[in-house]
Each structure stands twice: as structure tokens, then as C-alpha cells.
Amino acid sequence: MVQELKGLDTEKLRAYWSYNVKLTTFTMVVWFVVTYVCSYFVKELNSIVIFGFPFGYYMGAQGSLIVFVWLIFNYAFKMNKADNTYGVEEEEE
Amino acid sequence: MAKQKSAFLDNLGKIYLMYTGVFILFVIGLGIAEKMGMSNKMIGYMFMFVTIGIYALIGVMSRTAKVSEYYVAGRSVPAFFNGMATGSDWMSAASFISMAGAIFGLGYDGLSYVMGWTGGYVLLAVFLGPYLRKFGQYTIPDFLGARYGGHAARTIGIIAAITASFTYLIAQVTGVGIIMSRFLSIDFTIGVFVGLGGILVCSMLGGMKAVTWTQVAQYIILILAYLTPVTVMSYRATGVPVSEIMYGQVLQKIDAKEKEIIADPKQKEVWDLWKKKSDNLTADIKGLPGSLDAKKKELQDKLATLPADAPAADREKIGKDIKALPQTAEEAKEKWTAAQKDAAGRSKPLKPYLEPFARMDAKNVLALIFCLMVGTAGLPHILMRYYTVPSVKDARISVGWSLFFIFLLYFTAPAYAAFARHEVLTTVVGAQFANLPSWVASWGKVGLFKVQDMNGDGIVQFAEMIINTDFIVLATPEIAGLPYVVSGLVAAGGLAAALSTADGLLLTISNSLSHDLYYKIINPQASILRRLTISRLLLVVVALIAAWVATYRLTIIVELVAWAFSIAAASFFPALVMGIWDKRANKTGALVGMWVGFLSCVIYMVGSRFYGLDIWGIKTISSGLFGIPAGFITIYIVSRLTAPPSKEMQDFVENVRIPKGAGTATVE
């Protein structure tokens, strides 16, 4: 299994991994804000009402979920593209 | 065979679209049959047996004797369909039936389940999913075994996988029994075995391959069943058939109505009655054992002084009351304490539905969200699903689809809760007892919705309702005035949710035993035939044990499920994540870390539940809050105090992090 790494440019590998770490960090920060920060300040957010939804409640019931779905697809598409950019994509079978 | 398989995979979209169409026609057909006089019982039977028949048929068609098909569906499941399968694998009877109820009862605080059970997929997407696919073996203990070397890490993995999955499995089997017995009016035990028969055919013959294609079929049924009634309800209440947007208005109406209720003196009267009841019970408990004797004597005197011409019914009633009294002072203490707690809870004035942290404090809401999230990302039967997609890229996209399909149900659940609460507050509260909507009586019969006139004014006050919130999803079709066929559909949906999860769990448990324990540790020379035979046998044995345990109807099951999350979160998650993200993590660190995580979690659970252990007021359901960080920190520190992993192991980690070469990593 180890052999496959040979012949790969270590510079590129490092750049690929640091890109991944950055994207992961971004994802986790957004995740943290919509879940914990929004939940913590729910009372303050509830003073905004849209379509009858107090905003804090809405974030818990739907808003955070929509952001989660977006976050995962965003991560997936960016990483899938990065695989090709850094030349670490899987071989087609 | 290979040609056949690819023809099936190429046409997946068409096949499942057709299946959906046929299923909808089947439901419409039953609707017409109902109009023409088909009995409710018959409709119930049709739904249960046709859907279970479909699942069994898929199982027979997907039978396999290949190891990679049995364990990981040949790694040929497209991202989209793996997402659907994960959706139904994940959504259990609890998601389908109880979640809307939890929100109904807990208001904002109940949303912690909605956030917790979805946000975990973000963790899974970035920390685990793609890397596990790159690693590409068969089970989660496989990864622990490979990364941390030797049998020790694998063994702890097996123990944690089985503990978490088995408790969860019992809850699903219980759910199957309840749904079958309620809708077919058959015995609970028979319901369990009929339902299990369907999934056993499926998973025994085809392993992961059969389970995957069945789960996709089950997802379609469960989501149709979940969305139909609430959409009609929304149309009926607001004129727009999109419940998820329209319930905002309903929330405002709930809020206004609740303000009225809180200000109403008649309502307060009932709260005071509960308070009095609670105080009386407290006094009785203090007065034990004398108070018990006094009660008995009082009833006996009443019986003795009853006039000779009193109706026999009166006599019988008092006799029954005497029998119902606790036998011993200990029993009385236990019973009365429970009743006192219940009454004390009901004596508290209504807290507004929209008010955050009214039923749980902020700390506990946040802790619960955290534990549910990490637990989600650590459950082996979910993680296993990402072994089944063809590539790392597919694994990443597939997590997205998984959450999307789960999201469809989860963002509808609060709408269910809101419509039901609105209905209860407007048509039941304030209504005359003689004039209640008909669904109150029919759900009262099965004990899910009780009303009693405590203050004797003939009008229902809020605290006069005793509600089992499970009624919400089940009763919505009736509340919305839909024909019985929709209730049958909902039951079929609930059954699909319970069976699909049970399927995945059964497979996880039997694979842990047959692949990890038997093949990898006990007998590495075992032939493929032998391994698969053992796996199939174990599947049946585990299913039977689960069914047997479920027939005891232990009340602790609900708590056990919550615990399963914390156990998975505290024991698996840190070791898996550190195995990928920390090259320095070594065997000793992982072993100690898993034990520390597991034990600190279990100690807090048991301690807080039974022995009054309390740290920062964290409830027992969020025990993982201590175990998770303990696991991470222990792995980090112990690894650094001991020798670093070999160069080979570090290369292995490097390899898992890079998608290139996934094809070759799967070779057995």
C-alpha cells in the first residue's frame, strides 16, 4: 500500500493536505457558529421574526440543517476538485 | 452474472422510479378499495405484508456468495443511492415516530435532537468518511486493527460496536413489535417475529448488498409516509401544501393561544390541584408506613359501612381499590414517589412553546447536541456504509446525499409538532368534555391521549390532558381528516424505518463477530464459504436474542439508546479521528484512550442515573460530554509519552489521507 505514494511530489502532497486542513477548519468554524453560537444566543435572535418564524427557533429547526447540507456538498466538491489539481486523484478503474 | 449486475446498476434510477410509481398506485388502489368497503384491518394487513414481501423479495434477488458483496455490496453503490440507504439506515423508529413528539413536548429544547442528529454528518464528512473509504476494508474494527496494530484495539472496537449496536437493535425490534401489534391487532411477540422474518431473509441471503437495495426501497416508503399527512394538514390549516414553510404562522398562533392559557384562572385552578396532589403524596410518603395502614383501614371501613342494598359495583370498586394499594412500605414509597414527581411536574404552569431553555437549561441543550452529533459520527453501522461506494470522491458526495435525505424528514418534524400542538391547543383545550374531536377518543383507547375533568367544570384545561407524544405522527392522518389508508401508509413507513435500521445493526453485529472476531482473530485460515456461513448463522442468532430481549419490554430501553450514542461517541470517535489526523497517535495511546473514554462515559451514566452523581448539573443523557474529551486528551498525551508508531505505520496514515490508490487498497 505504501508504494503508491512513491513518485508523488512531496511538495504537492503537503500543499494538498494543508488545503484540506484549511477547508476542514472553515467547515468546522461554520458548523460551530450555526450550532452552538446560534443556540446560545437563541433568545436574542428570536426577536427577529420572518414568516412567523422567530429566527433563533428557525435556525434550530431548519436553518442550521440547510447550512449543514451545504457545508458537506461544498467540502465534497472542493476536495474532489483539489484531488485533480494536486494530482492525487484515484485511478479510474 | 457480471453483466447482469451492471445492467441493474445502470438502470437503478429507472428501477426505483418505477418502484415508487407502483407503490403510489398501490396506495391509491387501496384508497379506492377502502371507499368500496375494504375494512381497516384488511388495509393494515395489505400494507404490512406487501411491504415486508417487497423487502424479502429484494433480499432473495440480491443473494450472494461473494465476500465483497456480502460485506460491502461489492463497493458499487452510487453516491446518491448510498445516501438514500444511509438515510433509512440512520432514521429509526425513534426518528420517525418519536422525534416530532419530543419537539411537541419540549418546544425549542426538543430541537437539540434535530440539530444533533444532522450536524454529526458534518463531522463524519470531514473527519472520517472519505478516509475510511480510502482505507477500504470491511468493518470499523478493521480500521482500528490496522491502524493500531494487533488484536487489542480490534477487540475493544468489537466490544464497543456490539454494545452500541445491540442496545439500539432492541429498540428497533421493540418498535417493529409495537407497530405490527397496533395495526394488525396481533400479539406483540408474534408481531416481532413476523417483522423480523422479513429482514432476516433479506440480510441473511445478500448481506450488505441486499440490505443496501432494501434500504433504498424502505427510504422511499418512509419518506412518502412521513410527508403525506403533514402536507395535507398544512393545506387544510393554511391553504398552502408546504408544511415546512407554513408552520411559521402556526407558531405565532400557538404563542398567542398559550399566552391566553397562562393568564386563564381556570387553568391555574388545575395546576393548583396537581400541586395539592403532589403535596398530599409527599405527606403520605413521609408518614410511611402508618399512612399506608391508614389508607387501607379507611377503605376497609368504607366497605364495612356500605349499606346492604348498595349496588354490587360499588362493593367491587372498593375491593379493587384495596387490592391496588401497595403491599409493603417500600413498594408504596417507590410508587408514590413516582406519582409525586409526575404530579409536581404537571403542577408547573405552562411554559411557552417558543421559549428557549424552558425545559432544559442552556448548558444541557448544548451538551446534548454535542453528544448526539459526535455519537452520530461514531456509530459503526453508519460508518460502514461509506465502505460501499466506488471511490473516495463518491464517499464525500455520498455523505452530502445522506444528510440531504435525512434532512427531508428532520426539517418536517418540527412542522408536525407545531400543527399537532396547534390542533390540541385550539380544539381540545377549552372544549367541552362532551364535545371533543373524535380522534381524542380513538387515541385515548390505546392509551396515548387521556383527558380527565379534574376541577369538574366540564371544560378541558391544559393540565387535564395526559399525553404520550408518540401519538402525533400516528394520529396526524386522522386529525387531518384523511382516510384510513393514509394511517396504514404511516404505519408502513414506521415499520420501514424500524426494519431498515434493524437490518443495518444486525449486519454490523454479525460482521463484527464473524469477520473481526472469528476470521481475523480466531481462525484466519477459514475459507470464504465457512466465513459466510458463520456470518449468516450469527445473524439469525443475534436476531433471535434481540427478539427475546425485546419481548420483556424493558422500560430502560429508551435510555439505553441515548446511552448507545454516548458510548459510540466516547469510545470510537476519538480513536478513529486521531488515527487519521494524528500521525503520532500510537497503539498504547489508542488503547488507553478508548478505555478511558468508554469508562468515564459509563461511570457518569450509571452514576448520574442511579447514584446521584452530578457534575455541573449535566444530565445522564449527555454523559458523553466527559467521555469524548477524555478520550481525545488521553490518546494525545499517552501517545506522546510512549514510542512513536513505526515508519511503516506513519506511511499508512499518509496513504489513507490521499485518495490516490484507493482501487488497490481494496484487494483482499
mmCIF file of C-alpha atoms in Angstrom, chain A residues 40-92:
data_model
loop_
_atom_site.group_PDB
_atom_site.id
_atom_site.type_symbol
_atom_site.label_atom_id
_atom_site.label_comp_id
_atom_site.label_asym_id
_atom_site.label_seq_id
_atom_site.Cartn_x
_atom_site.Cartn_y
_atom_site.Cartn_z
ATOM 1 C CA TYR A 40 -26.516 30.049 22.765
ATOM 2 C CA PHE A 41 -27.882 33.379 21.558
ATOM 3 C CA VAL A 42 -31.265 31.998 20.570
ATOM 4 C CA LYS A 43 -33.173 34.408 22.795
ATOM 5 C CA GLU A 44 -31.558 37.429 21.161
ATOM 6 C CA LEU A 45 -32.106 36.005 17.669
ATOM 7 C CA ASN A 46 -35.749 35.293 18.400
ATOM 8 C CA SER A 47 -36.520 38.995 18.352
ATOM 9 C CA ILE A 48 -36.223 38.833 14.557
ATOM 10 C CA VAL A 49 -39.337 37.208 13.086
ATOM 11 C CA ILE A 50 -39.518 36.046 9.446
ATOM 12 C CA PHE A 51 -42.692 34.419 8.015
ATOM 13 C CA GLY A 52 -43.831 33.910 11.566
ATOM 14 C CA PHE A 53 -40.617 32.090 12.484
ATOM 15 C CA PRO A 54 -38.613 33.589 15.338
ATOM 16 C CA PHE A 55 -35.133 33.498 13.798
ATOM 17 C CA GLY A 56 -33.433 31.637 16.642
ATOM 18 C CA TYR A 57 -36.071 28.927 16.538
ATOM 19 C CA TYR A 58 -35.820 28.780 12.756
ATOM 20 C CA MET A 59 -32.064 28.227 12.910
ATOM 21 C CA GLY A 60 -32.571 25.253 15.210
ATOM 22 C CA ALA A 61 -35.410 23.759 13.207
ATOM 23 C CA GLN A 62 -34.263 24.364 9.638
ATOM 24 C CA GLY A 63 -31.555 26.961 9.136
ATOM 25 C CA SER A 64 -28.708 25.004 10.686
ATOM 26 C CA LEU A 65 -29.736 21.894 8.753
ATOM 27 C CA ILE A 66 -29.645 23.702 5.432
ATOM 28 C CA VAL A 67 -26.192 25.036 6.283
ATOM 29 C CA PHE A 68 -25.031 21.509 7.221
ATOM 30 C CA VAL A 69 -26.137 20.092 3.860
ATOM 31 C CA TRP A 70 -24.457 22.959 2.058
ATOM 32 C CA LEU A 71 -21.257 22.558 4.098
ATOM 33 C CA ILE A 72 -20.897 18.893 3.197
ATOM 34 C CA PHE A 73 -21.519 19.357 -0.513
ATOM 35 C CA ASN A 74 -19.230 22.371 -0.556
ATOM 36 C CA TYR A 75 -16.491 20.342 1.094
ATOM 37 C CA ALA A 76 -17.061 17.401 -1.252
ATOM 38 C CA PHE A 77 -16.961 19.412 -4.470
ATOM 39 C CA LYS A 78 -13.926 21.447 -3.445
ATOM 40 C CA MET A 79 -11.975 18.421 -2.304
ATOM 41 C CA ASN A 80 -12.900 16.410 -5.374
ATOM 42 C CA LYS A 81 -11.575 19.251 -7.494
ATOM 43 C CA ALA A 82 -8.468 19.573 -5.355
ATOM 44 C CA ASP A 83 -7.712 15.870 -5.865
ATOM 45 C CA ASN A 84 -7.237 16.596 -9.556
ATOM 46 C CA THR A 85 -5.456 19.911 -9.087
ATOM 47 C CA TYR A 86 -2.827 18.366 -6.831
ATOM 48 C CA GLY A 87 -2.626 15.177 -8.852
ATOM 49 C CA VAL A 88 -3.697 12.813 -6.083
ATOM 50 C CA GLU A 89 -6.959 11.637 -7.654
ATOM 51 C CA GLU A 90 -7.850 7.971 -7.727
ATOM 52 C CA GLU A 91 -7.140 5.980 -10.827
ATOM 53 C CA GLU A 92 -10.202 5.204 -12.895
#
